Amino acid sequence: MPVEESPRYHYDFPLKAVYSREDITSFPYVDALPGMPPYIRGPNATMYTVKPWTIRQYAGFSTSQESNAFYRKALAGGMQGISVAFDLATHRGYDSDHPRVEGDVGKAGVAIDSAEDMKALFEGIPLDQVSVSMTMNGAVLPVMAAYIVAAEESGVAPEQLKGTLQNDILKEFMVRNTYIYPPAPSMRIVTDILAYAAERMPKFNALSISGYHMQEAGAPDVLELALTLANGKAYVQAALDRGLKIDEFAGRLSFFFGMGMQFYANIAKLRAARLLWCQIMQSFGAAKPNSLLLRTHCQTSGWSLTEQDPLNNVVRTTIEAMAAVFGGTQSLHTNAFDEAMGLPTDNSARLARNTQLILQEETAICDVADPWAGSYMMETLTMEMAEGARNIMNDISAMGGMLVALESGWVKRQIEHCSAITQAQIDSGRKVIVGVNKYQLPGERPLEVRFIDNSKVRAQQITRLASLRRQRNDTQVAHALAALTRCAGSDGNLLAAAVDAMRLRATVGEVTAALEQVWGRYQAEPQFVTHVYGEELRHDPQWQRVTAQIGALTRRLGQRPKLLIAKMGQDGHDRGAKVVAAGLHDMGFDVVLGALFQTPEEVVQQAGASHCHAIGVSSLVAGHKTLVPALMTALAAAGKEEITVFVGGVLPVADYPFLFDCGVADIFGPGTTLLTCADRILEHIERQQVSQQSSAAILSPKIK
């Protein structure tokens, strides 16, 4: 559903050509020291001079056995901590044999159905020595429980485990969308995990409050900072309401920020984050110094990676990594240069890892703690970033807090507004992307990309699940799942109950379903902003030409050309789909934005009921070779072959012939401007109309 734009914040901090001492006279923290409150210069006194940041690699694909082999090889090659990427079926709490996840198993992450899969994932890896980070939110209970059980059965007690669990469900409702349950019970899960970890897992960070995905969805740095810290405040308040004492859990909270191409702003963001979090925790009454520290992991941007001239991404990632290091991150993941086209290859992953090793070993960057301290520019930007974020957080508090701001749709509108503006600036050339809208290569050479045989992975997982179910005691599992359902309606600890069920070899899907009996599954209403993209481009000659053409087609059809923008499978990353919907709507198309997580059959049903001329499929996680053919089959079965299908997103060029052979009319890869998309969509719809009129003339009897 289209929604009008919300009032616009001023999120940019224009840099001056020259800064002086006068710019920082009102900033009281210029002489602060590393390791001292308010920790602007870093959470510890020595920073990287004694221990550099931890080199992590966010990885996981196919089966647990294949991911395990990758982890062991990467650890031998210099990786210092494991960051597990789970597949979307696992994120959304489905077992691999569920019909809704046919195209998602083993894609964009590793498939985990049970504690047996988790044991295989970490086989031969000493979990009492290696720090493990798990990006998991929706199905966090069964996945964390499986990890605890796998560790126990390898001889490692929960008290010995170290690492980080994301467990940040508020961010999922804002941008990433791998939620399962409604917001209120989802917050209950977060606090139960915090309580369990506070009692049993003193070395483990049970909550990583994430801004990364907000930046990837389009939030500028100051908005990312404000929303992340506001989420942190909401989690702290929920834990206090649960009965936890602030100093029992505050020291185990961590953060996760994105690093984009605004170099100075990203450094200032991390410095301002530590200042603001220290003040926030002081306002909650935290007394221990460890409770006041903001510790963070960072990841270089995936959105800034380009399919065009992709080796430029090596430079982009290096710049973003340096911003994270200069900002004082505690751990870092560097994206591989080929991730704009698919999953990284072994060679590109090694190069991404070596980027950090070179920064640590060859540059002397680690020899100085916060080398930007005292810079007139950096201290000014830190002050402005903190003040801007504080103003946004004050507005959120005035609304009634983050949950109110979230449920009202305000948060999504702010992010999507900024995203639409950014896309318009790129399409118009006002925002330069080297190799995309300026300095383009005359021809692109295709790169090798990693291919995952999704059907093979799913078949292997189904076999493992069948074996698991044959060997376990179903009566004991049923009792444990019933106890979990009762726990959801009482005040017991959900993670403890989930551990009991996973120990007996319940599956991720069964644990999820046991809680669904009480809470149901949450489904957000699809919305996109309007009059933002168009306002930015209204004076552009190409914009004026395209809108005139759409107006002419509208007059010929007697209605606006109608498009359904669809997301199939369990991928919740919807920035691309929403930007496309917003831009095409402003040009004059009648746009329907489909709900997330649809099956191909559901997309066809909606397209037919809405009388759409075309379906645009947004694909980001390599499920296109399974889902698009299923969509074409569903169209044929419904007698809707006249509906034109186009596909856009992260699609390897080598897969284009396969999609065209399936009947796809057009493909829009990363970097294609929306005006170009509109031109080509118009051509296809007009060709479709001519074809239908010709067919009607042939079939109609001649009148004498």
XYZ file of C-alpha atoms in Angstrom:
704
model
C 0.000 0.000 0.000
C 1.434 3.449 -0.899
C 1.708 5.951 1.969
C 2.437 9.662 1.888
C 5.905 10.765 2.928
C 6.499 11.685 6.574
C 8.181 14.948 7.653
C 11.792 14.965 6.591
C 14.680 15.131 9.059
C 17.973 16.701 8.113
C 20.235 13.682 8.305
C 23.290 15.063 6.528
C 26.183 16.877 8.170
C 27.879 18.901 5.423
C 31.621 19.050 5.956
C 33.448 22.366 5.991
C 36.640 22.867 4.029
C 38.507 24.011 7.149
C 37.934 23.399 10.870
C 39.544 25.224 13.773
C 39.683 25.150 17.570
C 36.646 27.405 17.690
C 34.500 24.569 16.327
C 35.058 22.446 19.424
C 34.975 25.004 22.234
C 31.537 23.733 23.340
C 32.533 20.050 23.295
C 33.511 19.048 26.847
C 35.121 15.694 25.977
C 38.032 16.758 23.776
C 40.563 15.781 26.448
C 38.956 12.411 27.276
C 41.221 9.364 27.364
C 40.710 5.850 25.960
C 39.235 3.503 28.521
C 37.744 6.328 30.586
C 34.116 7.529 30.673
C 32.443 8.508 28.409
C 34.657 6.232 26.273
C 34.633 8.385 23.137
C 38.194 7.297 22.371
C 37.578 3.599 22.954
C 36.314 1.148 25.570
C 39.776 0.269 26.882
C 42.944 2.215 27.550
C 45.317 0.378 25.240
C 42.898 -0.345 22.369
C 44.714 -2.183 19.549
C 48.231 -1.572 20.859
C 47.978 -4.734 22.973
C 45.148 -6.700 21.297
C 43.842 -5.834 17.812
C 40.208 -6.196 16.905
C 38.905 -9.727 16.261
C 38.838 -10.719 12.598
C 35.507 -12.355 11.854
C 34.021 -13.753 8.694
C 30.249 -13.957 8.375
C 29.801 -17.230 6.551
C 27.597 -20.255 6.221
C 26.152 -22.046 3.244
C 24.775 -25.362 2.123
C 25.036 -28.067 4.809
C 26.605 -27.900 8.251
C 29.386 -30.214 7.051
C 30.384 -27.878 4.191
C 30.254 -24.813 6.453
C 32.352 -26.615 9.050
C 35.027 -27.267 6.436
C 35.000 -23.573 5.487
C 35.306 -22.453 9.147
C 38.223 -24.751 9.859
C 40.045 -23.608 6.743
C 39.380 -19.950 7.540
C 40.547 -20.318 11.145
C 43.775 -21.817 9.880
C 44.077 -18.864 7.471
C 43.840 -16.114 10.058
C 40.170 -15.795 10.996
C 39.900 -15.344 14.768
C 36.183 -15.811 15.392
C 33.262 -17.511 13.676
C 30.177 -15.587 12.566
C 27.465 -17.994 11.497
C 25.106 -17.158 8.650
C 21.957 -19.289 8.781
C 19.727 -19.969 5.809
C 16.365 -18.241 5.583
C 14.389 -21.391 6.351
C 16.179 -21.564 9.707
C 15.737 -17.834 10.348
C 12.005 -18.136 9.863
C 11.660 -21.252 12.004
C 10.888 -23.793 9.274
C 12.408 -27.241 8.960
C 14.031 -27.971 5.615
C 11.193 -30.269 4.559
C 8.525 -27.553 4.886
C 6.886 -26.771 1.514
C 7.237 -22.989 1.967
C 11.050 -23.108 1.950
C 11.740 -25.146 -1.165
C 13.885 -22.376 -2.665
C 15.594 -21.232 0.543
C 17.297 -24.268 2.102
C 21.079 -23.845 2.137
C 20.922 -20.523 0.273
C 22.522 -17.436 1.868
C 23.394 -19.465 4.945
C 23.679 -22.894 6.480
C 20.640 -25.107 7.067
C 20.118 -26.039 10.732
C 17.203 -28.288 11.643
C 18.366 -29.825 14.915
C 21.111 -30.160 17.506
C 22.635 -32.841 15.248
C 23.175 -30.227 12.524
C 24.686 -27.838 15.082
C 27.089 -30.555 16.285
C 28.206 -31.140 12.700
C 28.617 -27.384 12.177
C 31.189 -27.118 14.983
C 32.817 -30.530 14.792
C 36.517 -30.246 15.629
C 36.212 -26.587 16.658
C 36.963 -25.966 20.371
C 33.936 -23.971 21.503
C 35.596 -23.095 24.819
C 38.334 -21.285 22.865
C 36.772 -19.925 19.660
C 34.363 -17.009 19.899
C 31.134 -17.712 18.005
C 28.778 -15.016 16.745
C 25.330 -16.067 15.564
C 23.128 -13.758 13.510
C 19.793 -15.135 14.617
C 16.612 -13.406 15.732
C 13.309 -14.978 14.687
C 14.108 -18.618 15.517
C 16.572 -17.593 18.198
C 15.216 -19.987 20.844
C 15.698 -23.328 19.048
C 18.951 -22.209 17.397
C 20.536 -20.979 20.637
C 19.270 -24.087 22.410
C 20.809 -26.310 19.720
C 24.136 -24.488 20.139
C 24.090 -25.010 23.909
C 23.241 -28.700 23.487
C 25.926 -29.195 20.821
C 28.513 -27.601 23.105
C 27.443 -29.694 26.106
C 27.689 -32.911 24.109
C 31.206 -31.944 23.014
C 32.220 -31.395 26.645
C 31.844 -27.589 26.835
C 29.503 -26.218 29.509
C 27.400 -23.061 28.917
C 29.634 -21.234 31.409
C 32.610 -21.734 29.062
C 30.997 -20.484 25.873
C 32.050 -17.094 24.527
C 30.649 -15.151 21.656
C 27.598 -13.126 20.693
C 23.980 -13.828 19.855
C 22.234 -11.136 17.845
C 18.796 -11.684 19.438
C 17.717 -8.211 18.212
C 14.092 -8.630 17.224
C 13.125 -4.938 17.129
C 15.431 -4.397 14.158
C 13.687 -7.255 12.355
C 10.356 -5.447 12.567
C 12.044 -2.333 11.178
C 14.039 -3.590 8.214
C 15.251 -7.192 7.917
C 11.900 -8.871 8.561
C 13.013 -12.339 9.676
C 10.530 -12.162 12.524
C 8.141 -14.965 13.425
C 5.967 -13.875 16.354
C 4.290 -10.528 17.156
C 6.406 -7.809 18.860
C 5.292 -8.329 22.472
C 6.060 -12.078 22.792
C 9.192 -11.525 20.705
C 10.436 -9.117 23.382
C 9.636 -11.769 25.998
C 12.021 -14.127 24.178
C 14.801 -11.519 24.229
C 14.540 -10.975 27.970
C 14.300 -14.703 28.752
C 17.551 -15.256 26.868
C 19.166 -12.344 28.717
C 18.063 -13.854 32.030
C 19.355 -17.325 31.098
C 22.721 -15.932 29.997
C 23.069 -13.741 33.073
C 22.730 -16.858 35.225
C 24.520 -19.494 33.118
C 26.726 -17.857 30.466
C 28.979 -15.166 31.985
C 31.301 -14.997 28.943
C 28.574 -14.772 26.319
C 26.961 -11.598 24.922
C 23.304 -12.518 24.735
C 22.157 -9.474 22.774
C 23.803 -7.607 19.908
C 21.836 -4.463 19.129
C 22.158 -3.981 15.411
C 22.184 -0.865 13.277
C 23.877 -2.555 10.330
C 20.674 -3.670 8.662
C 19.148 -0.206 9.099
C 22.031 1.307 7.138
C 21.717 -1.410 4.520
C 18.019 -0.552 4.219
C 18.826 3.114 3.588
C 19.217 4.807 6.981
C 21.890 7.545 7.060
C 24.530 7.232 9.777
C 22.865 9.489 12.334
C 19.490 7.743 11.905
C 21.161 4.339 12.203
C 22.853 5.527 15.396
C 19.679 6.957 16.922
C 17.473 3.964 16.143
C 20.083 1.475 17.348
C 20.543 3.177 20.693
C 16.782 3.687 21.068
C 16.367 -0.052 20.556
C 19.039 -0.587 23.201
C 17.080 1.549 25.643
C 13.936 -0.471 24.925
C 15.735 -3.765 25.597
C 17.236 -2.477 28.843
C 13.827 -1.295 30.041
C 12.248 -4.646 29.110
C 14.947 -6.509 31.065
C 14.411 -4.264 34.076
C 10.661 -4.837 33.846
C 11.422 -8.582 33.761
C 13.075 -8.177 37.171
C 16.743 -8.212 36.146
C 19.117 -5.766 37.798
C 20.972 -3.441 35.443
C 24.491 -4.513 36.393
C 23.561 -8.204 36.084
C 23.193 -8.010 32.319
C 24.419 -4.640 31.001
C 28.012 -5.804 30.687
C 26.951 -8.565 28.288
C 25.208 -6.278 25.799
C 26.985 -5.545 22.535
C 26.298 -3.587 19.355
C 26.642 -4.056 15.603
C 27.079 -1.129 13.216
C 27.371 -0.879 9.457
C 30.269 0.826 7.740
C 29.413 2.647 4.519
C 31.294 4.968 2.222
C 30.848 8.121 4.312
C 34.321 7.727 5.783
C 34.459 10.523 8.367
C 30.826 10.083 9.400
C 31.300 6.389 10.138
C 34.284 7.062 12.388
C 32.354 9.771 14.228
C 29.335 7.473 14.536
C 31.221 4.905 16.612
C 32.811 7.593 18.811
C 29.399 9.238 19.366
C 27.784 5.848 20.048
C 30.090 5.206 23.003
C 29.445 8.669 24.411
C 25.662 8.364 24.166
C 25.477 4.792 25.463
C 27.548 5.681 28.512
C 25.126 8.502 29.295
C 22.101 6.273 28.653
C 23.351 3.568 30.994
C 24.150 6.130 33.658
C 20.537 7.318 33.388
C 19.415 3.728 34.078
C 21.536 3.689 37.240
C 24.313 1.385 36.048
C 27.226 1.483 38.478
C 29.840 -0.960 37.186
C 32.264 0.516 34.632
C 31.703 -2.544 32.444
C 28.014 -1.691 32.261
C 28.768 1.714 30.739
C 30.854 0.409 27.850
C 29.573 0.167 24.318
C 31.364 -2.739 22.646
C 30.690 -3.202 18.970
C 31.157 -5.451 15.988
C 31.175 -3.812 12.553
C 30.640 -5.035 9.024
C 31.442 -3.330 5.775
C 28.477 -2.496 3.587
C 26.875 -5.034 1.296
C 24.692 -2.384 -0.344
C 27.727 -0.367 -1.497
C 29.063 -3.350 -3.466
C 28.412 -3.088 -7.186
C 27.949 -5.700 -9.873
C 29.516 -3.327 -12.407
C 33.314 -3.144 -12.344
C 33.284 -5.358 -9.226
C 36.992 -5.137 -8.400
C 36.229 -1.582 -7.293
C 34.518 -3.283 -4.340
C 37.922 -4.274 -2.948
C 38.707 -0.575 -2.579
C 35.294 0.203 -1.102
C 35.588 -2.560 1.477
C 39.096 -1.434 2.483
C 37.910 2.150 3.034
C 34.937 0.953 5.085
C 37.147 -1.377 7.125
C 39.515 1.493 7.924
C 36.572 3.589 9.128
C 35.551 0.796 11.510
C 39.098 0.485 12.840
C 39.608 4.235 13.247
C 36.228 4.327 15.018
C 37.389 1.723 17.536
C 35.451 -1.463 16.701
C 36.058 -4.635 18.751
C 35.541 -7.030 15.844
C 35.067 -6.689 12.117
C 33.747 -8.571 9.110
C 34.824 -7.485 5.639
C 32.519 -8.370 2.760
C 33.877 -10.095 -0.330
C 33.974 -8.111 -3.561
C 31.717 -10.534 -5.462
C 28.783 -10.490 -3.025
C 26.834 -8.157 -5.328
C 26.499 -11.153 -7.652
C 26.157 -14.110 -5.305
C 27.749 -15.959 -2.431
C 31.505 -15.325 -2.122
C 33.994 -17.769 -3.580
C 36.882 -19.126 -1.538
C 39.287 -16.719 -3.249
C 37.175 -13.611 -2.704
C 36.532 -14.598 0.938
C 40.276 -15.003 1.469
C 40.930 -11.565 -0.037
C 38.291 -10.034 2.243
C 39.915 -11.667 5.275
C 43.397 -10.605 4.153
C 42.212 -7.007 3.972
C 41.996 -7.042 7.755
C 45.237 -8.949 8.195
C 47.048 -6.329 6.117
C 45.535 -3.516 8.171
C 46.673 -5.251 11.365
C 50.086 -6.450 10.262
C 51.405 -3.986 7.677
C 50.128 -0.470 8.386
C 51.020 0.436 12.014
C 47.384 1.517 12.452
C 47.236 -0.576 15.631
C 50.112 1.351 17.241
C 47.992 4.336 18.327
C 44.738 4.379 20.301
C 42.212 6.676 18.594
C 44.568 8.616 16.309
C 41.714 10.997 15.400
C 41.513 12.435 18.928
C 41.992 16.182 18.915
C 41.146 16.567 15.240
C 39.045 19.696 14.960
C 37.003 18.080 12.200
C 36.513 14.702 13.884
C 35.652 16.105 17.305
C 33.155 18.486 15.687
C 31.579 15.708 13.656
C 31.409 13.465 16.748
C 29.636 16.258 18.628
C 27.195 16.886 15.765
C 26.521 13.162 15.320
C 25.776 12.750 19.032
C 23.503 15.792 19.099
C 21.616 14.721 15.971
C 21.042 11.206 17.321
C 19.999 12.588 20.695
C 17.350 14.768 19.052
C 15.879 11.795 17.178
C 15.872 9.662 20.345
C 14.092 12.470 22.209
C 11.399 12.486 19.523
C 11.021 8.707 19.868
C 10.655 9.088 23.644
C 8.018 11.777 23.101
C 6.039 9.335 20.916
C 5.961 6.873 23.803
C 9.109 4.863 23.097
C 10.471 2.636 20.379
C 7.640 0.114 20.324
C 5.118 2.895 19.708
C 7.306 4.480 17.028
C 7.731 1.072 15.413
C 4.090 0.026 15.494
C 2.970 3.393 14.083
C 5.138 2.871 11.009
C 7.194 5.993 11.736
C 10.510 4.142 11.823
C 9.986 2.396 8.482
C 8.886 5.631 6.830
C 12.012 7.463 7.956
C 14.302 4.771 6.557
C 12.369 4.280 3.329
C 12.189 8.034 2.738
C 15.989 8.237 2.864
C 16.372 5.147 0.693
C 14.143 6.591 -2.038
C 16.106 9.853 -2.029
C 19.400 7.986 -2.324
C 18.158 5.952 -5.275
C 16.912 9.086 -7.024
C 20.291 10.778 -6.510
C 22.097 7.752 -7.989
C 19.708 7.500 -10.932
C 20.128 11.197 -11.698
C 23.925 11.038 -11.330
C 24.042 13.513 -8.439
C 25.441 10.754 -6.228
C 28.409 9.210 -8.021
C 29.019 5.455 -7.962
C 32.234 4.784 -9.863
C 31.719 2.186 -12.569
C 27.925 2.421 -12.291
C 26.815 5.926 -13.227
C 30.245 7.401 -14.000
C 33.496 6.030 -15.460
C 31.741 2.881 -16.700
C 33.695 0.069 -18.308
C 32.950 -0.396 -22.014
C 32.423 -4.112 -21.377
C 32.172 -6.355 -18.331
C 33.919 -9.707 -17.972
C 31.816 -12.285 -16.071
C 33.208 -13.440 -12.742
C 33.101 -16.856 -11.131
C 30.426 -17.050 -8.444
C 29.666 -19.737 -5.894
C 26.761 -21.943 -6.860
C 24.769 -23.879 -4.272
C 22.651 -26.757 -5.557
C 19.604 -25.948 -3.488
C 17.683 -29.099 -4.400
C 20.621 -31.307 -3.424
C 21.051 -29.561 -0.054
C 17.347 -29.807 0.692
C 17.295 -33.508 -0.182
C 20.215 -34.125 2.189
C 18.500 -32.212 4.994
C 15.245 -34.088 4.477
C 17.126 -37.379 4.736
C 18.811 -36.232 7.963
C 15.472 -35.131 9.402
C 13.863 -38.477 8.607
C 16.734 -40.297 10.285
C 16.522 -38.049 13.353
C 12.801 -38.675 13.748
C 13.227 -42.436 13.456
C 15.878 -42.579 16.172
C 14.444 -40.227 18.803
C 11.775 -40.921 21.425
C 8.710 -39.155 19.998
C 6.778 -39.384 23.270
C 9.522 -37.570 25.176
C 9.788 -34.944 22.432
C 6.021 -34.360 22.490
C 6.086 -33.854 26.266
C 8.967 -31.378 25.993
C 7.191 -29.427 23.253
C 3.977 -29.347 25.303
C 5.982 -27.996 28.245
C 7.379 -25.272 25.956
C 3.850 -24.317 24.861
C 2.775 -24.078 28.506
C 5.865 -21.987 29.263
C 4.843 -19.483 26.578
C 1.654 -18.877 28.513
C 3.365 -18.643 31.895
C 6.437 -16.982 33.396
C 8.972 -19.805 32.973
C 12.204 -19.336 31.056
C 11.658 -20.110 27.381
C 15.320 -20.775 26.565
C 15.595 -23.347 29.355
C 12.482 -25.094 28.025
C 13.830 -24.959 24.467
C 17.133 -26.512 25.592
C 15.186 -29.403 27.119
C 13.319 -29.957 23.839
C 16.391 -29.703 21.585
C 18.339 -32.074 23.839
C 15.659 -34.685 23.115
C 16.087 -33.921 19.370
C 13.092 -31.734 18.715
C 13.580 -29.749 15.518
C 13.734 -26.014 14.881
C 10.376 -26.173 13.126
C 8.739 -28.111 15.953
C 9.932 -25.695 18.624
C 8.704 -22.790 16.508
C 5.324 -24.430 15.999
C 4.968 -25.115 19.740
C 5.185 -21.378 20.382
C 2.982 -20.506 17.394
C 0.158 -22.339 19.137
C 0.110 -19.505 21.686
C 1.333 -16.479 19.716
C 0.621 -17.163 16.039
C 2.773 -15.872 13.148
C 3.138 -12.149 12.542
C 2.627 -10.632 9.073
C 3.299 -6.940 8.452
C 1.219 -4.955 5.980
C 3.318 -4.087 2.902
C 3.746 -0.324 2.437
C 6.001 2.023 0.495
C 6.534 5.784 0.511
C 5.328 8.033 -2.298
C 6.233 11.451 -3.759
C 9.855 11.186 -2.608
C 11.648 9.628 -5.577
C 9.580 11.682 -7.994
C 10.174 14.946 -6.166
C 13.931 14.445 -6.480
C 13.747 13.773 -10.230
C 10.869 15.947 -11.452
C 13.162 18.291 -13.412
C 15.124 15.457 -15.062
C 14.508 15.263 -18.850
C 14.441 11.455 -18.857
C 11.927 11.515 -15.996
C 9.682 13.862 -17.941
C 9.898 11.698 -21.078
C 9.118 8.453 -19.209
C 6.190 9.908 -17.271
C 4.753 11.279 -20.539
C 5.017 7.814 -22.118
C 3.281 6.207 -19.140
C 0.546 8.841 -19.402
C 0.059 8.022 -23.101
C -0.144 4.283 -22.377
C -2.631 4.968 -19.589
C -4.899 6.772 -22.037
C -4.705 3.909 -24.555
C -5.396 1.250 -21.909
C -8.070 3.240 -20.127
C -6.182 2.601 -16.874
C -2.697 2.977 -15.484
C -0.398 0.045 -16.333
C -0.495 -2.151 -13.251
C 2.477 -3.949 -11.684
C 2.827 -6.392 -8.791
C 6.226 -6.173 -7.075
C 6.714 -9.553 -5.413
C 9.078 -11.131 -2.899
C 8.969 -14.920 -2.965
C 10.497 -17.252 -0.421
C 11.656 -16.307 3.051
C 13.949 -13.368 2.214
C 12.838 -10.297 4.167
C 15.327 -7.791 2.721
C 12.861 -5.499 0.987
C 14.811 -2.277 0.330
C 15.023 -3.024 -3.380
C 11.384 -4.013 -3.735
C 10.173 -0.924 -1.883
C 12.421 1.492 -3.778
C 11.256 -0.004 -7.079
C 7.627 0.237 -5.981
C 8.076 3.838 -4.833
C 9.866 4.977 -7.976
C 7.553 3.275 -10.473
C 4.491 4.537 -8.580
C 5.743 8.112 -8.764
C 6.292 7.730 -12.531
C 2.626 6.842 -13.015
C 2.401 3.055 -12.791
C -0.293 1.522 -10.613
C 1.874 -0.469 -8.208
C 0.835 -3.247 -5.848
C 3.486 -4.298 -3.331
C 3.052 -7.929 -2.440
C 3.364 -9.274 1.080
C 6.659 -10.778 2.171
C 7.265 -14.538 2.196
C 4.840 -15.445 -0.586
C 4.884 -18.711 -2.505
C 4.823 -18.558 -6.325
C 1.202 -19.726 -6.254
C 0.231 -16.919 -3.876
C 1.930 -14.350 -6.131
C -0.022 -15.599 -9.150
C -3.264 -15.523 -7.192
C -2.652 -11.909 -6.123
C -1.597 -10.826 -9.624
C -4.734 -12.327 -11.122
C -7.048 -10.848 -8.496
C -5.435 -7.423 -8.983
C -5.593 -7.670 -12.805
C -1.890 -6.854 -13.157
C -0.160 -6.424 -16.486
C 3.210 -7.512 -15.100
C 4.923 -9.101 -12.121
C 8.293 -7.846 -10.941
C 10.193 -10.404 -8.864
C 12.779 -9.077 -6.400
C 15.466 -11.678 -5.682
C 18.493 -11.196 -3.448
C 19.485 -14.562 -2.037
C 19.975 -16.901 -4.978
C 16.597 -18.617 -4.825
C 15.674 -17.432 -8.318
C 16.533 -20.688 -10.082
C 13.964 -22.504 -7.955
C 11.295 -19.852 -7.391
C 11.067 -18.212 -10.819
C 10.416 -21.484 -12.728
C 7.785 -22.318 -10.103
C 6.188 -18.912 -10.716
C 6.065 -19.481 -14.473
C 4.521 -22.926 -13.930
C 1.906 -21.422 -11.597
C 1.044 -18.730 -14.170
C 0.515 -21.384 -16.838
C -1.593 -23.508 -14.500
C -3.792 -20.498 -13.740
C -4.120 -19.572 -17.410
C -2.329 -16.260 -16.818
C 0.527 -16.580 -19.329
C -0.289 -13.099 -20.646
C 1.140 -11.534 -17.469
C 4.669 -10.331 -18.180
C 7.369 -11.326 -15.669
C 10.574 -9.446 -15.039
C 13.212 -10.150 -12.386
C 15.596 -7.817 -10.563
C 18.185 -8.031 -7.802
C 21.368 -9.933 -7.080
C 21.489 -12.287 -10.041
C 24.631 -13.809 -11.561
C 24.851 -12.902 -15.246
C 25.501 -16.569 -15.988
C 21.948 -17.311 -14.789
C 20.280 -14.887 -17.221
C 19.892 -17.444 -20.070
C 18.247 -19.896 -17.655
C 15.691 -17.260 -16.586
C 14.986 -16.164 -20.155
C 14.447 -19.806 -21.118
C 11.874 -20.012 -18.318
C 9.901 -17.226 -19.983
C 11.114 -14.160 -18.078
C 10.694 -11.067 -20.266
C 13.494 -8.958 -18.795
C 16.155 -8.910 -16.075
C 17.364 -5.845 -14.156
C 20.680 -6.363 -12.420
C 22.171 -4.198 -9.653
C 22.847 -0.643 -10.818
C 20.017 -0.489 -13.360
C 18.297 2.885 -12.958
C 14.567 2.876 -12.305
C 14.040 5.083 -15.347
C 15.717 2.428 -17.510
C 13.549 -0.234 -15.856
C 10.447 1.825 -16.598
C 11.419 2.272 -20.267
C 11.820 -1.455 -20.750
C 8.714 -2.396 -18.762
C 6.683 -0.053 -20.961
C 8.042 -1.731 -24.090
C 7.048 -5.167 -22.783
C 3.548 -4.100 -21.756
C 2.930 -2.393 -25.092
C 4.197 -5.483 -26.945
C 1.942 -7.596 -24.730
C -1.074 -5.467 -25.615
C -0.374 -5.683 -29.355
C 0.001 -9.449 -29.080
C -3.269 -9.815 -27.186
C -5.138 -7.637 -29.670
C -3.748 -9.689 -32.580
C -4.790 -12.923 -30.873
C -8.265 -11.543 -30.208
C -8.634 -10.520 -33.857
C -7.662 -13.988 -35.068
C -10.028 -15.734 -32.650
C -13.023 -13.401 -33.187
C -15.492 -14.336 -35.958
C -15.611 -11.917 -38.877
C -18.727 -9.773 -38.983
C -20.213 -9.214 -42.460
